[in-house]
Coordinates of C-alpha atoms in Angstrom, one line a residue:
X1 CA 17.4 7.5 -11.4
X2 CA 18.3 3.5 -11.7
X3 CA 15.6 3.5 -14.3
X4 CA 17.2 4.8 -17.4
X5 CA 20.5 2.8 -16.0
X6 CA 18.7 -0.7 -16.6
X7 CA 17.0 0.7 -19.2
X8 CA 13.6 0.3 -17.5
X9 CA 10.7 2.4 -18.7
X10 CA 9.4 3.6 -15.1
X11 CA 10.2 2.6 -11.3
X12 CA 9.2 -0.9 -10.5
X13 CA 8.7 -0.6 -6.9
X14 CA 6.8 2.1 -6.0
X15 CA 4.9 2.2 -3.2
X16 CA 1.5 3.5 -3.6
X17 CA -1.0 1.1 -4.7
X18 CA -0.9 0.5 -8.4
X19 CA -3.2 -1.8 -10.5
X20 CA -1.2 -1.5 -13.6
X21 CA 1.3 -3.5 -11.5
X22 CA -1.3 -6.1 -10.0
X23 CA 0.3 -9.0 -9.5
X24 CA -2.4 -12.1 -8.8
X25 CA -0.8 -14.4 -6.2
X26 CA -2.9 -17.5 -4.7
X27 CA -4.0 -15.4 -1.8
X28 CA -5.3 -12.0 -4.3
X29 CA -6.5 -14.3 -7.0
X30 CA -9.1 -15.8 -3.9
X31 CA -9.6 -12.2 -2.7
X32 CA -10.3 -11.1 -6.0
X33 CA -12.8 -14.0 -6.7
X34 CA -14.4 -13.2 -3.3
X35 CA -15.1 -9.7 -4.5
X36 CA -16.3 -10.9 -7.5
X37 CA -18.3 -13.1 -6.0
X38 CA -19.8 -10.5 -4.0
X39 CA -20.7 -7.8 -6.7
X40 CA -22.7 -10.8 -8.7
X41 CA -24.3 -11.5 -5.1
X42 CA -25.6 -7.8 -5.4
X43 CA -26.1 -7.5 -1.3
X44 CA -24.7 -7.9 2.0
X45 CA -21.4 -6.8 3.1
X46 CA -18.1 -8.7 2.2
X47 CA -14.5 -8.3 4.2
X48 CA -11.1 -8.5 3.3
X49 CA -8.3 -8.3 5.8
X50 CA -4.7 -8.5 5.5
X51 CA -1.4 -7.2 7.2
X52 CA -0.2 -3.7 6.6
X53 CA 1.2 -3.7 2.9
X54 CA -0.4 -6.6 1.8
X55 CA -2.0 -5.3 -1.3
X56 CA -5.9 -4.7 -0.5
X57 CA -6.0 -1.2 -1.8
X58 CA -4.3 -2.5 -5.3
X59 CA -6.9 -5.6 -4.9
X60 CA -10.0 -3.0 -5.1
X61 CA -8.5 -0.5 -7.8
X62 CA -8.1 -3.8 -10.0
X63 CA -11.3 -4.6 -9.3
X64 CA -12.5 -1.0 -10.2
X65 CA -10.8 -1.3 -13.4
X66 CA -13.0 -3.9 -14.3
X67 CA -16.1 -2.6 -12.9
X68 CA -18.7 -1.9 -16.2
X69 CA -19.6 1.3 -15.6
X70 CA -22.9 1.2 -17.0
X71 CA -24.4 -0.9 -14.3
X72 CA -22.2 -0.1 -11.4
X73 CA -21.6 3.6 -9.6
X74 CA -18.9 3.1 -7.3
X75 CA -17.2 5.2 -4.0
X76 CA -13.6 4.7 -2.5
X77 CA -13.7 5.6 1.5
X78 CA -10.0 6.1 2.7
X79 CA -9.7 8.7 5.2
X80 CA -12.1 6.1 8.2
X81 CA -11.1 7.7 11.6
X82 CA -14.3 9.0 11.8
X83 CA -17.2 9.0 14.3
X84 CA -20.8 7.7 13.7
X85 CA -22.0 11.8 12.9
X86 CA -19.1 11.8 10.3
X87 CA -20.0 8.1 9.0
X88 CA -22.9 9.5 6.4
X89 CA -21.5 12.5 5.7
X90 CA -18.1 10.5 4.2
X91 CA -20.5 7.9 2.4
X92 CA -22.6 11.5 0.5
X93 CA -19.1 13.2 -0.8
X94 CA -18.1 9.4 -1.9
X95 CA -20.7 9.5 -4.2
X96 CA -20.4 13.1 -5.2
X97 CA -23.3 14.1 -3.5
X98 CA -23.9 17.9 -1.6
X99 CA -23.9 17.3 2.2
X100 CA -23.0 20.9 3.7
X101 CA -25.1 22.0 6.7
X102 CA -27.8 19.2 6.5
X103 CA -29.4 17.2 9.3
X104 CA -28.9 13.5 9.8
X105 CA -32.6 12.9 8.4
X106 CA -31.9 15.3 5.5
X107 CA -29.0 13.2 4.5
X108 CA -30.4 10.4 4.7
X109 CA -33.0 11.0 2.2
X110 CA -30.6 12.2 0.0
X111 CA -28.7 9.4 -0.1
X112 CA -31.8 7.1 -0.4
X113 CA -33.0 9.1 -3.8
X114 CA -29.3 8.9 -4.8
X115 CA -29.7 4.9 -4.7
X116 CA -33.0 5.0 -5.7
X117 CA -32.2 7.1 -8.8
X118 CA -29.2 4.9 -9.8
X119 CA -31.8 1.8 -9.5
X120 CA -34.0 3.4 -12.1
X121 CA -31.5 3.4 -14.3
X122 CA -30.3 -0.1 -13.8
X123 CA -27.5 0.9 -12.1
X124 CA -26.1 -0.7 -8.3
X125 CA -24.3 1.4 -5.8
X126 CA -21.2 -0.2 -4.6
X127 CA -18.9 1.5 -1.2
X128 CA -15.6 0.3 -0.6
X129 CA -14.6 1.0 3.0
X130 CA -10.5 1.0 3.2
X131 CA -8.9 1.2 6.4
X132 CA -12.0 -0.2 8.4
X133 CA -9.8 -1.4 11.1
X134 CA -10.0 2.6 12.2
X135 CA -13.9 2.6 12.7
X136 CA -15.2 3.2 15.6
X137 CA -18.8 0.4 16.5
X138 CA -20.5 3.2 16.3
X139 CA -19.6 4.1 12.8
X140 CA -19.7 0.2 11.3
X141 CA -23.4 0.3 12.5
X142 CA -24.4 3.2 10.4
X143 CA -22.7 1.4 7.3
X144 CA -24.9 -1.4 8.5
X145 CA -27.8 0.7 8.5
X146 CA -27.3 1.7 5.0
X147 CA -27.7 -1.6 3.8
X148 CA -31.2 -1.3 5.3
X149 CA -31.9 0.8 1.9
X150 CA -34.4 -1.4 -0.5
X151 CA -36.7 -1.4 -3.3
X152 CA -38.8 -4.7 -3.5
X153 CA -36.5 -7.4 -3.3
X154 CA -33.7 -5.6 -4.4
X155 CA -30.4 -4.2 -1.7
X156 CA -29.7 -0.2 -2.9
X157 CA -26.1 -0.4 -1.9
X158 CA -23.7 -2.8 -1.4
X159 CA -20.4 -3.0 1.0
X160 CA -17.4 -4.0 0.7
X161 CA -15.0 -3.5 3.8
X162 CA -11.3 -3.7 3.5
X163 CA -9.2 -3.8 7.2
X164 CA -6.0 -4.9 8.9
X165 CA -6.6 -8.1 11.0
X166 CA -7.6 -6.3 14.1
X167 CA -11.0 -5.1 12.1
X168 CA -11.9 -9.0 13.0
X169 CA -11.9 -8.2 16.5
X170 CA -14.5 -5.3 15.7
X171 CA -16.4 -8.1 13.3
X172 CA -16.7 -10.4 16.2
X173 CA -17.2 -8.3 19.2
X174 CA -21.1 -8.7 21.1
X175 CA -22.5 -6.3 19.5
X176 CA -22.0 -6.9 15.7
X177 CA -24.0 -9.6 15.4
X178 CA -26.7 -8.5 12.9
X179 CA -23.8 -6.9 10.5
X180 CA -22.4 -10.7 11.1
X181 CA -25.5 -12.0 9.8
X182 CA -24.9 -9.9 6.2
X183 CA -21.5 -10.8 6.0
X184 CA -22.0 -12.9 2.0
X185 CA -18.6 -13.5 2.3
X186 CA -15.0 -13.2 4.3
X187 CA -11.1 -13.9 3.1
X188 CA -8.2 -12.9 5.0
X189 CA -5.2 -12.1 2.3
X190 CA -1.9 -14.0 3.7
X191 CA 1.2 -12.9 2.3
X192 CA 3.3 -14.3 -0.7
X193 CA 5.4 -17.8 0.3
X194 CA 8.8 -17.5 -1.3
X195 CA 8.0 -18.7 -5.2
X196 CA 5.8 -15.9 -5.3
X197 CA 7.7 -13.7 -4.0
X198 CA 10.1 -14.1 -6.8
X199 CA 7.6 -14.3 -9.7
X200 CA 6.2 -10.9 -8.2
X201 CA 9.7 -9.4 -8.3
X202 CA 10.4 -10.8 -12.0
X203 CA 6.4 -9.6 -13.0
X204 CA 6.7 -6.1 -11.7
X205 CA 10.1 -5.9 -13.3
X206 CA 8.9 -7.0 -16.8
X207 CA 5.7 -5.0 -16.3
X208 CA 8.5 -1.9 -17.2
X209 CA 10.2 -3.4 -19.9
X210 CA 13.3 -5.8 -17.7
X211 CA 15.6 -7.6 -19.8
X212 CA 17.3 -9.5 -16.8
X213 CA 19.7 -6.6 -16.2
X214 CA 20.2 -6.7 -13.2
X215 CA 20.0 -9.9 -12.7
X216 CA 19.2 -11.8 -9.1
X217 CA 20.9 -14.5 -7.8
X218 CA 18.7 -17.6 -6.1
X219 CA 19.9 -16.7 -2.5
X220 CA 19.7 -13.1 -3.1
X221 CA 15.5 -13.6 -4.1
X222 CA 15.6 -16.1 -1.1
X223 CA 17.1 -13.0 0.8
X224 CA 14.2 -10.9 0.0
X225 CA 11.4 -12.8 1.0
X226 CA 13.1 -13.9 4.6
X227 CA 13.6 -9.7 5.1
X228 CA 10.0 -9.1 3.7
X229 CA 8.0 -11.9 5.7
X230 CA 6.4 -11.9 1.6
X231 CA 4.3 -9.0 2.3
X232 CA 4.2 -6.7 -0.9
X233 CA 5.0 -3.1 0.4
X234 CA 8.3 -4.4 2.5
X235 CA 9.0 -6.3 -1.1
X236 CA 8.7 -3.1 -2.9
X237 CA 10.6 -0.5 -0.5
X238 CA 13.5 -3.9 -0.7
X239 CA 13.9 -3.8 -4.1
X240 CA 13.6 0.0 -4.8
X241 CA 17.0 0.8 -2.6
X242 CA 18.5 -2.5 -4.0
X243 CA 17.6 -0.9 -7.5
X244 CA 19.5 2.4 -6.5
X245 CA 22.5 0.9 -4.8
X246 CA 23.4 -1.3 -8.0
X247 CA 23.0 1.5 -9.8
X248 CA 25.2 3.8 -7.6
X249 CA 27.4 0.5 -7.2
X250 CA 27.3 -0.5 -10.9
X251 CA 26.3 -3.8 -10.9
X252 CA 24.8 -5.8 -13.3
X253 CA 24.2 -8.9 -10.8
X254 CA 22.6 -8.6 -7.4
X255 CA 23.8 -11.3 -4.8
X256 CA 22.4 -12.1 -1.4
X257 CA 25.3 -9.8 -0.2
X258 CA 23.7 -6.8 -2.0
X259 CA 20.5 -7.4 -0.2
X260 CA 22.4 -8.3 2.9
X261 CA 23.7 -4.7 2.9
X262 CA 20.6 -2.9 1.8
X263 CA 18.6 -4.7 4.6
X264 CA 21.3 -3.7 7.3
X265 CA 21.1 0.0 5.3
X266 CA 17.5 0.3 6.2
X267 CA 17.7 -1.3 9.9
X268 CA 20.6 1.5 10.9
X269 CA 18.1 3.9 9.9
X270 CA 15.1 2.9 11.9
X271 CA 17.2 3.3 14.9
X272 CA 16.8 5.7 17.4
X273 CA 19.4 8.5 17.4
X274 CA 21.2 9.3 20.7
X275 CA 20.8 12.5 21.1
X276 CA 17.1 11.0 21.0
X277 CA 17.5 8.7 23.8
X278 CA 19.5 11.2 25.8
X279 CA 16.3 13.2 27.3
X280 CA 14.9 9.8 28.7
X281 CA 18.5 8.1 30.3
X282 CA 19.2 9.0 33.5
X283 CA 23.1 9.4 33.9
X284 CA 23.2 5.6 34.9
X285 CA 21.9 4.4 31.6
X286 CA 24.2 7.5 29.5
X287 CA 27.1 6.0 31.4
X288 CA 26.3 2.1 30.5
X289 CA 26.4 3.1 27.0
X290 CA 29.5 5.0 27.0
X291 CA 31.0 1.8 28.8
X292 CA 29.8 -0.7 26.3
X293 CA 31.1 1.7 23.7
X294 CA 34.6 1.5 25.6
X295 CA 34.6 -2.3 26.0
X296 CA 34.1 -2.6 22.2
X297 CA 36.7 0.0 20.3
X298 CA 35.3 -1.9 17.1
X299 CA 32.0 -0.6 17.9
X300 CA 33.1 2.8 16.6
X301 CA 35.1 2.2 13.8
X302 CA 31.8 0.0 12.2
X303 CA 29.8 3.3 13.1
X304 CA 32.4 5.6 11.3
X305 CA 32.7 3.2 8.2
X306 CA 28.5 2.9 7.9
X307 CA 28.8 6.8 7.9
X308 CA 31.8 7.3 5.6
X309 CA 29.9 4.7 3.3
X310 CA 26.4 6.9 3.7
X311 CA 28.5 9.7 2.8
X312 CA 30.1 8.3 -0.5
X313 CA 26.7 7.4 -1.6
X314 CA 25.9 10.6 -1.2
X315 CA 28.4 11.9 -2.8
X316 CA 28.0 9.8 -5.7
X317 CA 24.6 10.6 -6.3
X318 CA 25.3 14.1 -6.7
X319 CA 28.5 13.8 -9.1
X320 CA 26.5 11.8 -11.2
X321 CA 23.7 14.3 -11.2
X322 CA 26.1 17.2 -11.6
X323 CA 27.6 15.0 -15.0
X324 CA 24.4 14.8 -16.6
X325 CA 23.5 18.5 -16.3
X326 CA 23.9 20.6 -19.5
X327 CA 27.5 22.8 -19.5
X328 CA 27.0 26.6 -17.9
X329 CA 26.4 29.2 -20.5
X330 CA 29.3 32.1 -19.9
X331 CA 27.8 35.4 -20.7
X332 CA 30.7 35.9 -22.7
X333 CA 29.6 33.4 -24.9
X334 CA 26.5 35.4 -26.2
X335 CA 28.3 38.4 -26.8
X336 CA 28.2 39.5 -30.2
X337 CA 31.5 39.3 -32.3

């Protein structure tokens, strides 16, 4: 919508994971050399954890992009709330290969003449585990296990687990010890201190053509990264509605004001409705709130302002998308003369 309005050839912020828009801070530029790092190891597991949105899924697709696919076959495990009897199954459709109604030592051997057949052809098998924060023990020891697979001196497959920080207390818990000891190599990805924060906005805005309209004021990028803590994904979702609200507001320079309102925009929204609350408030608690309500008229005039706003928005969006459609056709028109 905003797009064609700042003449930008696709939305900056979106939020899925996106290498195209890979942006390489201090923190993924170490990540990224610690994978690297790995894959010319060839063995052993390596770990990356960050915080929730802080880029680890865009790290590996980066890194897939520049994997040569002549010497390296390569699975993507997302979906990890899985059990130990789900573990091997997962790791035989991530490389494509049949796992229907087969016993654990069937599967097994299939996998192992899977790796063994990419190693005659010079090839190494490399898993990426996303997520790993939602394995069970159970299921990290039969990645572990995996690794077991050798011929001569030579590791079959090769690990790479990606988790929020909590997968460190999994890591370092009693009875991890020998996936410890084939650990090559561990990084936790921070996020972005403010200078970064900026550049990322500025490289993600160029990335789709940007000529500086809008532009951003100093306090308004200064803005962004206090609300965002400089974690990517809250960076992104920022942006996007500041995006649309210049657009709907249209305004060719975004102050700290701007983001000041967006930011309150997004905080009304995550609260919890009354009528929510109501089921769990005894009639003591309903009548505290209706009393604060009465000690503070203003209270209610804010709340009918934020929703007269919401609605104007609204209503904005839609008489701008009503403008742009094409004039009805009367079927008077195509009557013959």
């Amino acid at each position: 919508m905003y797009e064609s309005y700042y003449g930008l050839s696709d939305k900056p912020f979106r939020l899925r994971p996106d290498p195209h828009f890979f942006f390489g801070s201090k923190g993924h530029k170490r990540a990224m050399a610690y994978l690297e790092y790995g894959l010319s190891h060839g063995e052993g597991f390596i770990v990356i954890t960050g915080e929730v949105g802080a880029g680890k899924t865009t790290l590996v697709r980066n890194l897939f992009n520049q994997l040569p696919s002549e010497q390296i076959v390569a699975a993507h495990i997302v979906n990890t709330h899985l059990d130990a009897d789900d573990t091997l199954r997962t790791v035989l459709a991530a490389f494509g290969q049949p796992y229907e109604s087969s016993s654990k030592t069937a599967m097994l051997s299939r996998l192992e003449q899977f790796l063994r057949a990419c190693d005659k052809e010079g090839k190494r098998a490399l898993l990426v585990v996303d997520e790993a924060q939602n394995l069970t023990p159970r299921a990290v020891e039969e990645l572990r296990m995996l690794s077991n697979f050798q011929t001569g001196e030579n590791a079959l497959l090769q690990t790479f687990l990606l988790g929020q920080p909590e997968f460190r207390t999994t890591l370092h818990s009693a009875g991890m010890q020998q996936l410890r000891q084939r650990v090559t190599a561990s990084y936790h990805l921070g996020p972005m201190d403010a200078g970064e924060t900026r550049a990322y906005i500025e490289h993600r805005l160029r990335t789709v053509g940007w000529c500086e309209d809008p532009t951003f004021s100093d306090n308004a990028y200064a803005a962004i990264h206090e609300y965002s803590g400089g974690i990517p994904r809250k960076v992104n979702g920022l942006c996007d509605r500041l995006l649309l609200m210049g657009y709907l507001e249209e305004l060719h320079a975004l102050k700290e004001k701007d983001v000041e309102e967006v930011i309150s925009d997004i905080q009304q929204e995550h609260l919890v409705p009354p009528a929510a609350l109501a089921p769990l408030a005894d009639a003591g608690e309903l009548a505290g709130m209706a009393a604060s309500g009465s000690d503070n008229p203003g209270y209610m005039d804010e709340r009918m302002m934020k929703m007269e706003k919401s609605m104007s928005s609204v209503l904005s969006i839609l008489k701008k998308i009503v403008s742009a459609l094409p004039a009805p056709v009367h079927p008077a028109d195509n009557q013959p003369e």
